[in-house]
CSV table of C-alpha atoms and ligand atoms in Angstrom, one decimal:
chain,number,residue,atom,x,y,z
A,1,MET,CA,21.6,-23.2,0.0
A,2,ASN,CA,21.1,-22.8,-3.7
A,3,LEU,CA,18.0,-23.0,-5.9
A,4,SER,CA,17.7,-26.0,-8.1
A,5,ILE,CA,16.7,-23.8,-11.1
A,6,LYS,CA,19.0,-21.7,-13.3
A,7,HIS,CA,16.3,-19.3,-14.5
A,8,LEU,CA,12.9,-18.2,-13.0
A,9,LEU,CA,10.6,-18.7,-15.9
A,10,GLY,CA,7.4,-19.8,-14.0
A,11,LEU,CA,6.3,-21.6,-10.9
A,12,GLU,CA,4.8,-24.7,-12.7
A,13,GLY,CA,7.1,-27.5,-11.7
A,14,VAL,CA,9.1,-25.5,-9.2
A,15,SER,CA,9.6,-27.4,-6.0
A,16,ARG,CA,8.3,-26.5,-2.5
A,17,LYS,CA,11.9,-26.4,-1.3
A,18,ASP,CA,12.9,-23.7,-3.9
A,19,ILE,CA,9.8,-21.6,-3.1
A,20,LEU,CA,10.4,-21.8,0.6
A,21,LEU,CA,14.1,-20.9,0.1
A,22,VAL,CA,13.0,-17.7,-1.8
A,23,LEU,CA,10.5,-16.8,1.0
A,24,ASP,CA,13.0,-17.4,3.8
A,25,THR,CA,15.7,-15.4,2.0
A,26,ALA,CA,13.2,-12.6,1.3
A,27,ARG,CA,12.6,-12.4,5.1
A,28,SER,CA,16.3,-11.2,5.6
A,29,PHE,CA,16.0,-8.7,2.8
A,30,ARG,CA,12.7,-7.4,4.1
A,31,GLN,CA,14.6,-6.4,7.3
A,32,ILE,CA,17.2,-4.5,5.3
A,33,LEU,CA,14.3,-2.5,3.8
A,34,GLU,CA,13.5,-1.2,7.3
A,35,ARG,CA,17.0,0.2,7.9
A,36,PRO,CA,17.8,3.9,7.3
A,37,VAL,CA,20.4,2.8,4.7
A,38,LYS,CA,18.6,0.2,2.5
A,39,LYS,CA,21.5,-1.0,0.5
A,40,VAL,CA,23.8,-4.0,0.6
A,41,PRO,CA,26.8,-4.9,-1.6
A,42,THR,CA,25.6,-8.4,-2.4
A,43,LEU,CA,25.4,-8.0,-6.3
A,44,ARG,CA,28.3,-5.5,-6.7
A,45,GLY,CA,29.8,-6.2,-10.1
A,46,VAL,CA,26.7,-7.9,-11.5
A,47,THR,CA,25.0,-6.3,-14.4
A,48,ILE,CA,21.2,-6.7,-14.9
A,49,ALA,CA,19.2,-5.6,-17.9
A,50,ASN,CA,15.4,-4.9,-17.4
A,51,LEU,CA,13.7,-5.6,-20.8
A,52,PHE,CA,10.1,-4.4,-20.7
A,53,PHE,CA,8.3,-4.9,-23.9
A,54,GLU,CA,4.9,-4.2,-22.2
A,55,PRO,CA,3.8,-1.5,-19.8
A,56,SER,CA,4.5,-2.0,-16.1
A,57,THR,CA,4.5,0.2,-13.0
A,58,ARG,CA,4.9,-2.0,-10.0
A,59,THR,CA,7.1,-4.8,-11.4
A,60,ARG,CA,9.5,-2.6,-13.3
A,61,ILE,CA,10.1,-0.1,-10.4
A,62,SER,CA,10.2,-3.0,-7.9
A,63,PHE,CA,12.9,-4.9,-9.8
A,64,GLU,CA,14.9,-1.7,-10.4
A,65,LEU,CA,14.7,-0.9,-6.6
A,66,ALA,CA,15.6,-4.5,-5.7
A,67,GLU,CA,18.7,-4.4,-8.1
A,68,LYS,CA,19.9,-1.0,-6.8
A,69,ARG,CA,19.4,-2.1,-3.2
A,70,LEU,CA,21.7,-5.1,-4.0
A,71,SER,CA,24.3,-2.7,-5.6
A,72,ALA,CA,23.9,-4.3,-9.1
A,73,ASP,CA,24.7,-2.2,-12.2
A,74,VAL,CA,21.3,-1.7,-13.9
A,75,VAL,CA,20.3,-1.0,-17.5
A,76,ASN,CA,16.7,-0.3,-18.5
A,77,PHE,CA,15.4,-1.1,-21.9
A,78,SER,CA,12.0,0.0,-23.1
A,79,ALA,CA,10.6,-1.4,-26.4
A,80,ASP,CA,9.3,2.0,-27.5
A,81,ALA,CA,12.8,3.6,-27.7
A,82,SER,CA,14.6,0.5,-29.1
A,83,SER,CA,15.6,-0.9,-32.5
A,84,LEU,CA,12.6,-3.3,-32.3
A,85,LYS,CA,10.8,-0.4,-34.0
A,86,LYS,CA,13.3,-0.8,-36.9
A,87,GLY,CA,12.5,-4.5,-37.3
A,88,GLU,CA,15.1,-6.1,-35.1
A,89,THR,CA,14.0,-9.5,-33.7
A,90,LEU,CA,13.8,-10.4,-30.1
A,91,ILE,CA,16.7,-12.8,-30.3
A,92,ASP,CA,18.9,-10.3,-32.0
A,93,THR,CA,18.0,-7.6,-29.4
A,94,ALA,CA,18.8,-10.0,-26.6
A,95,ARG,CA,22.0,-11.3,-28.1
A,96,ASN,CA,23.3,-7.7,-28.6
A,97,ILE,CA,22.4,-6.9,-25.0
A,98,GLU,CA,24.2,-10.1,-23.9
A,99,ALA,CA,27.3,-9.1,-26.0
A,100,MET,CA,27.6,-6.1,-23.7
A,101,LYS,CA,28.3,-8.6,-20.9
A,102,VAL,CA,24.9,-8.6,-19.1
A,103,ASP,CA,24.7,-11.2,-16.4
A,104,MET,CA,21.0,-11.3,-15.7
A,105,VAL,CA,17.9,-10.3,-17.8
A,106,VAL,CA,14.5,-9.5,-16.3
A,107,MET,CA,11.9,-9.5,-19.1
A,108,ARG,CA,8.3,-8.7,-19.5
A,109,HIS,CA,6.8,-9.6,-22.8
A,110,ALA,CA,3.3,-10.0,-24.3
A,111,TYR,CA,4.0,-13.5,-25.7
A,112,PRO,CA,3.6,-16.5,-23.5
A,113,GLY,CA,6.9,-18.4,-23.3
A,114,ALA,CA,9.0,-15.4,-24.4
A,115,ALA,CA,11.4,-15.7,-21.4
A,116,GLN,CA,11.7,-19.5,-21.8
A,117,PHE,CA,12.4,-19.0,-25.5
A,118,LEU,CA,15.2,-16.4,-24.9
A,119,SER,CA,16.7,-18.6,-22.1
A,120,ARG,CA,17.6,-21.1,-24.9
A,121,TYR,CA,19.6,-18.4,-26.9
A,122,VAL,CA,21.4,-16.3,-24.3
A,123,SER,CA,23.7,-17.4,-21.5
A,124,SER,CA,22.4,-14.7,-19.1
A,125,VAL,CA,20.2,-15.8,-16.2
A,126,MET,CA,16.6,-15.0,-17.2
A,127,VAL,CA,13.8,-13.8,-14.8
A,128,ASN,CA,10.3,-13.8,-16.2
A,129,ALA,CA,8.5,-10.5,-15.2
A,130,GLY,CA,5.3,-11.6,-16.8
A,131,ASP,CA,4.8,-13.3,-20.2
A,132,GLY,CA,1.4,-12.8,-21.8
A,133,ALA,CA,-1.3,-14.9,-20.1
A,134,HIS,CA,1.3,-17.6,-19.1
A,135,GLU,CA,3.0,-16.8,-15.8
A,136,HIS,CA,4.2,-13.9,-13.4
A,137,PRO,CA,6.3,-15.9,-11.0
A,138,THR,CA,7.7,-13.0,-8.9
A,139,GLN,CA,4.1,-11.6,-8.3
A,140,ALA,CA,3.1,-15.0,-7.1
A,141,LEU,CA,6.1,-15.3,-4.8
A,142,LEU,CA,5.4,-11.9,-3.2
A,143,ASP,CA,1.8,-13.0,-2.8
A,144,PHE,CA,3.0,-16.1,-0.9
A,145,TYR,CA,5.4,-14.0,1.2
A,146,THR,CA,2.4,-11.8,2.2
A,147,ILE,CA,0.2,-14.8,2.9
A,148,ARG,CA,2.9,-16.4,5.1
A,149,GLU,CA,3.6,-13.1,6.9
A,150,HIS,CA,-0.1,-13.1,8.0
A,151,PHE,CA,-0.9,-16.8,8.6
A,152,ASP,CA,2.6,-18.3,9.0
A,153,ARG,CA,1.5,-21.4,7.1
A,154,PHE,CA,-0.1,-22.5,3.7
A,155,ARG,CA,-1.6,-25.9,4.7
A,156,ASP,CA,-5.4,-25.7,5.5
A,157,LEU,CA,-5.6,-22.2,4.1
A,158,ARG,CA,-8.4,-21.5,1.6
A,159,VAL,CA,-7.3,-19.1,-1.1
A,160,VAL,CA,-9.9,-17.8,-3.6
A,161,ILE,CA,-8.8,-16.0,-6.8
A,162,VAL,CA,-11.7,-13.9,-8.3
A,163,GLY,CA,-11.8,-12.4,-11.7
A,164,ASP,CA,-10.5,-13.0,-15.2
A,165,ILE,CA,-8.7,-16.3,-14.7
A,166,LYS,CA,-8.6,-17.1,-18.4
A,167,HIS,CA,-6.2,-14.2,-19.3
A,168,SER,CA,-4.3,-13.9,-15.9
A,169,ARG,CA,-0.7,-14.8,-15.6
A,170,VAL,CA,-0.9,-14.0,-11.9
A,171,ALA,CA,-3.7,-16.6,-11.4
A,172,ARG,CA,-1.6,-19.3,-13.1
A,173,SER,CA,1.5,-18.7,-11.1
A,174,ASP,CA,-0.5,-18.4,-7.9
A,175,ILE,CA,-2.3,-21.7,-8.6
A,176,TRP,CA,0.8,-23.7,-9.4
A,177,GLY,CA,2.8,-22.3,-6.4
A,178,LEU,CA,-0.1,-22.5,-3.8
A,179,LYS,CA,-0.9,-26.1,-4.8
A,180,THR,CA,2.8,-26.9,-4.3
A,181,LEU,CA,2.7,-25.2,-0.9
A,182,GLY,CA,-0.3,-27.2,0.2
A,183,ALA,CA,-3.0,-24.5,0.2
A,184,SER,CA,-6.6,-25.2,-1.0
A,185,VAL,CA,-7.2,-23.1,-4.1
A,186,ALA,CA,-10.5,-22.0,-5.7
A,187,VAL,CA,-11.1,-19.7,-8.6
A,188,CYS,CA,-14.2,-17.7,-9.4
A,189,GLY,CA,-15.3,-15.6,-12.4
A,190,PRO,CA,-17.8,-15.5,-15.3
A,191,SER,CA,-17.8,-18.8,-17.2
A,192,THR,CA,-16.4,-16.8,-20.2
A,193,LEU,CA,-13.4,-15.8,-18.2
A,194,LEU,CA,-12.6,-19.3,-16.8
A,195,PRO,CA,-10.2,-21.3,-19.0
A,196,ARG,CA,-12.0,-24.1,-20.9
A,197,TYR,CA,-9.5,-26.6,-19.4
A,198,ILE,CA,-10.0,-25.4,-15.8
A,199,ASP,CA,-10.8,-29.0,-14.7
A,200,THR,CA,-7.2,-29.9,-15.4
A,201,PHE,CA,-5.9,-27.2,-12.9
A,202,GLY,CA,-6.8,-29.2,-9.8
A,203,VAL,CA,-8.7,-26.3,-8.2
A,204,ASP,CA,-12.3,-25.7,-7.2
A,205,HIS,CA,-14.1,-23.4,-9.6
A,206,PHE,CA,-17.2,-21.2,-9.2
A,207,THR,CA,-19.3,-18.7,-11.1
A,208,ASP,CA,-21.1,-17.6,-7.9
A,209,VAL,CA,-19.0,-15.2,-5.8
A,210,GLU,CA,-20.9,-15.8,-2.6
A,211,LYS,CA,-20.5,-19.6,-2.8
A,212,ALA,CA,-16.7,-19.2,-3.6
A,213,LEU,CA,-16.0,-16.8,-0.8
A,214,LYS,CA,-17.5,-18.9,2.0
A,215,GLY,CA,-14.9,-19.6,4.7
A,216,ALA,CA,-12.0,-18.2,2.6
A,217,ASN,CA,-8.8,-17.0,4.3
A,218,VAL,CA,-7.4,-15.2,1.3
A,219,VAL,CA,-9.3,-13.4,-1.4
A,220,ASN,CA,-7.1,-12.4,-4.3
A,221,VAL,CA,-9.0,-10.0,-6.6
A,222,LEU,CA,-7.7,-9.7,-10.1
A,223,ARG,CA,-7.9,-6.7,-12.3
A,224,LEU,CA,-10.6,-6.8,-14.9
A,225,GLN,CA,-8.8,-6.1,-18.2
A,226,LEU,CA,-11.2,-3.5,-19.6
A,227,GLU,CA,-10.7,-4.5,-23.2
A,228,ARG,CA,-12.5,-7.8,-22.3
A,229,GLN,CA,-15.8,-5.9,-22.4
A,230,THR,CA,-15.3,-4.9,-26.1
A,231,SER,CA,-14.1,-8.4,-26.8
A,232,GLY,CA,-17.5,-9.8,-25.8
A,233,TYR,CA,-16.4,-11.7,-22.7
A,234,ILE,CA,-18.7,-9.8,-20.4
A,235,PRO,CA,-22.0,-8.0,-21.2
A,236,SER,CA,-21.1,-4.8,-19.4
A,237,LEU,CA,-18.9,-3.3,-16.7
A,238,ARG,CA,-22.0,-2.6,-14.6
A,239,GLU,CA,-23.0,-6.3,-14.7
A,240,TYR,CA,-19.4,-7.4,-13.9
A,241,ARG,CA,-19.3,-5.1,-10.9
A,242,GLU,CA,-22.8,-6.3,-9.8
A,243,TYR,CA,-22.0,-10.0,-10.0
A,244,PHE,CA,-18.2,-10.3,-9.5
A,245,GLY,CA,-17.1,-7.1,-7.8
A,246,ILE,CA,-16.0,-7.6,-4.2
A,247,LYS,CA,-18.0,-5.4,-1.9
A,248,LYS,CA,-18.1,-4.8,1.9
A,249,HIS,CA,-20.9,-7.3,2.6
A,250,HIS,CA,-18.8,-10.1,1.1
A,251,LEU,CA,-16.4,-9.8,4.0
A,252,SER,CA,-18.8,-11.4,6.4
A,253,LEU,CA,-18.8,-14.6,4.3
A,254,LEU,CA,-15.1,-15.1,4.8
A,255,ASP,CA,-13.3,-16.9,7.6
A,256,LYS,CA,-12.8,-14.6,10.6
A,257,ASN,CA,-9.0,-14.6,9.9
A,258,HIS,CA,-8.8,-13.3,6.4
A,259,ILE,CA,-6.9,-10.9,4.1
A,260,ILE,CA,-7.8,-9.1,0.8
A,261,MET,CA,-5.1,-9.1,-1.9
A,262,HIS,CA,-4.9,-7.5,-5.4
A,263,PRO,CA,-1.8,-7.6,-7.7
A,264,GLY,CA,-2.6,-4.1,-9.1
A,265,PRO,CA,-3.3,-2.0,-11.0
A,266,ILE,CA,-6.8,-1.7,-9.4
A,267,ASN,CA,-9.9,-0.6,-11.3
A,268,ARG,CA,-11.5,0.9,-8.2
A,269,GLY,CA,-15.3,0.4,-8.2
A,270,ILE,CA,-15.2,-2.4,-10.8
A,271,GLU,CA,-13.6,-5.6,-9.5
A,272,ILE,CA,-13.3,-4.2,-5.9
A,273,THR,CA,-15.0,-1.3,-4.1
A,274,PRO,CA,-12.7,1.4,-2.6
A,275,GLU,CA,-13.9,0.5,0.9
A,276,VAL,CA,-12.7,-3.1,0.5
A,277,ALA,CA,-9.5,-2.1,-1.2
A,278,ASP,CA,-8.7,0.2,1.7
A,279,CYS,CA,-10.1,-1.7,4.6
A,280,GLU,CA,-8.0,-2.9,7.5
A,281,ASP,CA,-8.0,-6.5,6.2
A,282,SER,CA,-6.5,-5.3,2.9
A,283,VAL,CA,-2.8,-6.1,2.4
A,284,ILE,CA,-2.5,-4.6,-1.1
A,285,LEU,CA,0.3,-2.1,-0.2
A,286,GLN,CA,2.1,-4.7,1.9
A,287,GLN,CA,2.2,-6.9,-1.2
A,288,VAL,CA,4.0,-4.0,-3.0
A,289,THR,CA,6.5,-3.5,-0.2
A,290,ASN,CA,7.2,-7.2,0.1
A,291,GLY,CA,7.7,-7.4,-3.7
A,292,VAL,CA,11.0,-5.5,-3.4
A,293,ALA,CA,12.3,-8.0,-0.8
A,294,VAL,CA,11.1,-11.0,-2.7
A,295,ARG,CA,12.8,-9.8,-5.9
A,296,MET,CA,16.0,-9.1,-4.0
A,297,ALA,CA,15.9,-12.7,-2.9
A,298,VAL,CA,15.2,-14.1,-6.4
A,299,LEU,CA,18.1,-12.1,-7.9
A,300,TYR,CA,20.4,-12.9,-5.1
A,301,LEU,CA,19.7,-16.7,-5.2
A,302,LEU,CA,19.8,-16.9,-9.0
A,303,SER,CA,23.1,-14.9,-9.0
A,304,GLN,CA,24.7,-17.9,-7.3
A,305,ASN,CA,24.4,-19.6,-10.7
A,306,LEU,CA,26.8,-17.0,-12.1
A,307,ARG,CA,29.3,-17.7,-9.3
A,308,THR,CA,29.0,-21.4,-10.0
A,309,ALA,CA,29.5,-20.9,-13.7
A,310,THR,CA,32.6,-18.7,-13.0
A,311,GLU,CA,34.1,-21.3,-10.7
A,312,GLU,CA,33.6,-24.1,-13.2
B,1,LIG,N1,1.2,-6.5,-10.6
B,1,LIG,C1,1.8,-6.1,-11.8
B,1,LIG,O1,2.4,-6.9,-12.5
B,1,LIG,O2,1.7,-4.8,-12.0
B,1,LIG,P1,2.4,-4.0,-13.2
B,1,LIG,O3,1.7,-4.4,-14.5
B,1,LIG,O4,2.2,-2.5,-12.9
B,1,LIG,O5,3.9,-4.3,-13.2
């Protein structure tokens, strides 16, 4: 079975069939990660460049581990140590990397649409590892894998995403994908941190955490980007913590069968208290483990496009 997409640029418009194919394939790779030797020859001979123009801990390490566990040849590019500092454009950087016969490019960039833009100029398969406030598709796919691992379904699940929805690429990818999978999605945050066009998203939206959390199965807590305070979006971190921070007493509002998620990095004691982040219902570290298997699945499935192109 092949994906119907050539690149993974976002989840908006990606079919349920494609998402489920990634999740099913990730299940096999997840088993490989439990073996003493966590490596398979699947991508031997495939060269992958990781272009990170923005800081990342989880996504960068997770992609690199996924690539190495599939036996791909990996090159890492960091914007700080590149010729971008000398004025080279993004297209020229990418074309030069492609000229070195790179098959796949994993890219994080501050500009929304950067991965889609490059996909028009290079023939390598592109994977978006987060583009500004637009999308973070592999984070959402690992969220879906973790939800499915716990509930074994998406229909009739109530998923509440709490925090800075306006600037969150994770929220957007989660919303598009979860709606496609049939979950009921709600978002909650200060009105200043909800997009102005939230009504067009087709999700419930709240500014009252207690109302939003009632009966939820999944609470996905987003990182508060601390610079939002100085940008005037919230009056103070103290008030944000008071009104939107997820605390232990909130857990009693949820459905009996619930999990707590966070894409990381966590501001402990601001958007989530340590006792909730570390409670037995928290799957935050399982998300990180599942991320490697999901990225292995994405890279493997998209690499089928390289084989098809070679055969043609
Ligand atoms: N979740 C996530 O994207 O984390 P990083 O910014 O550390 O990659």
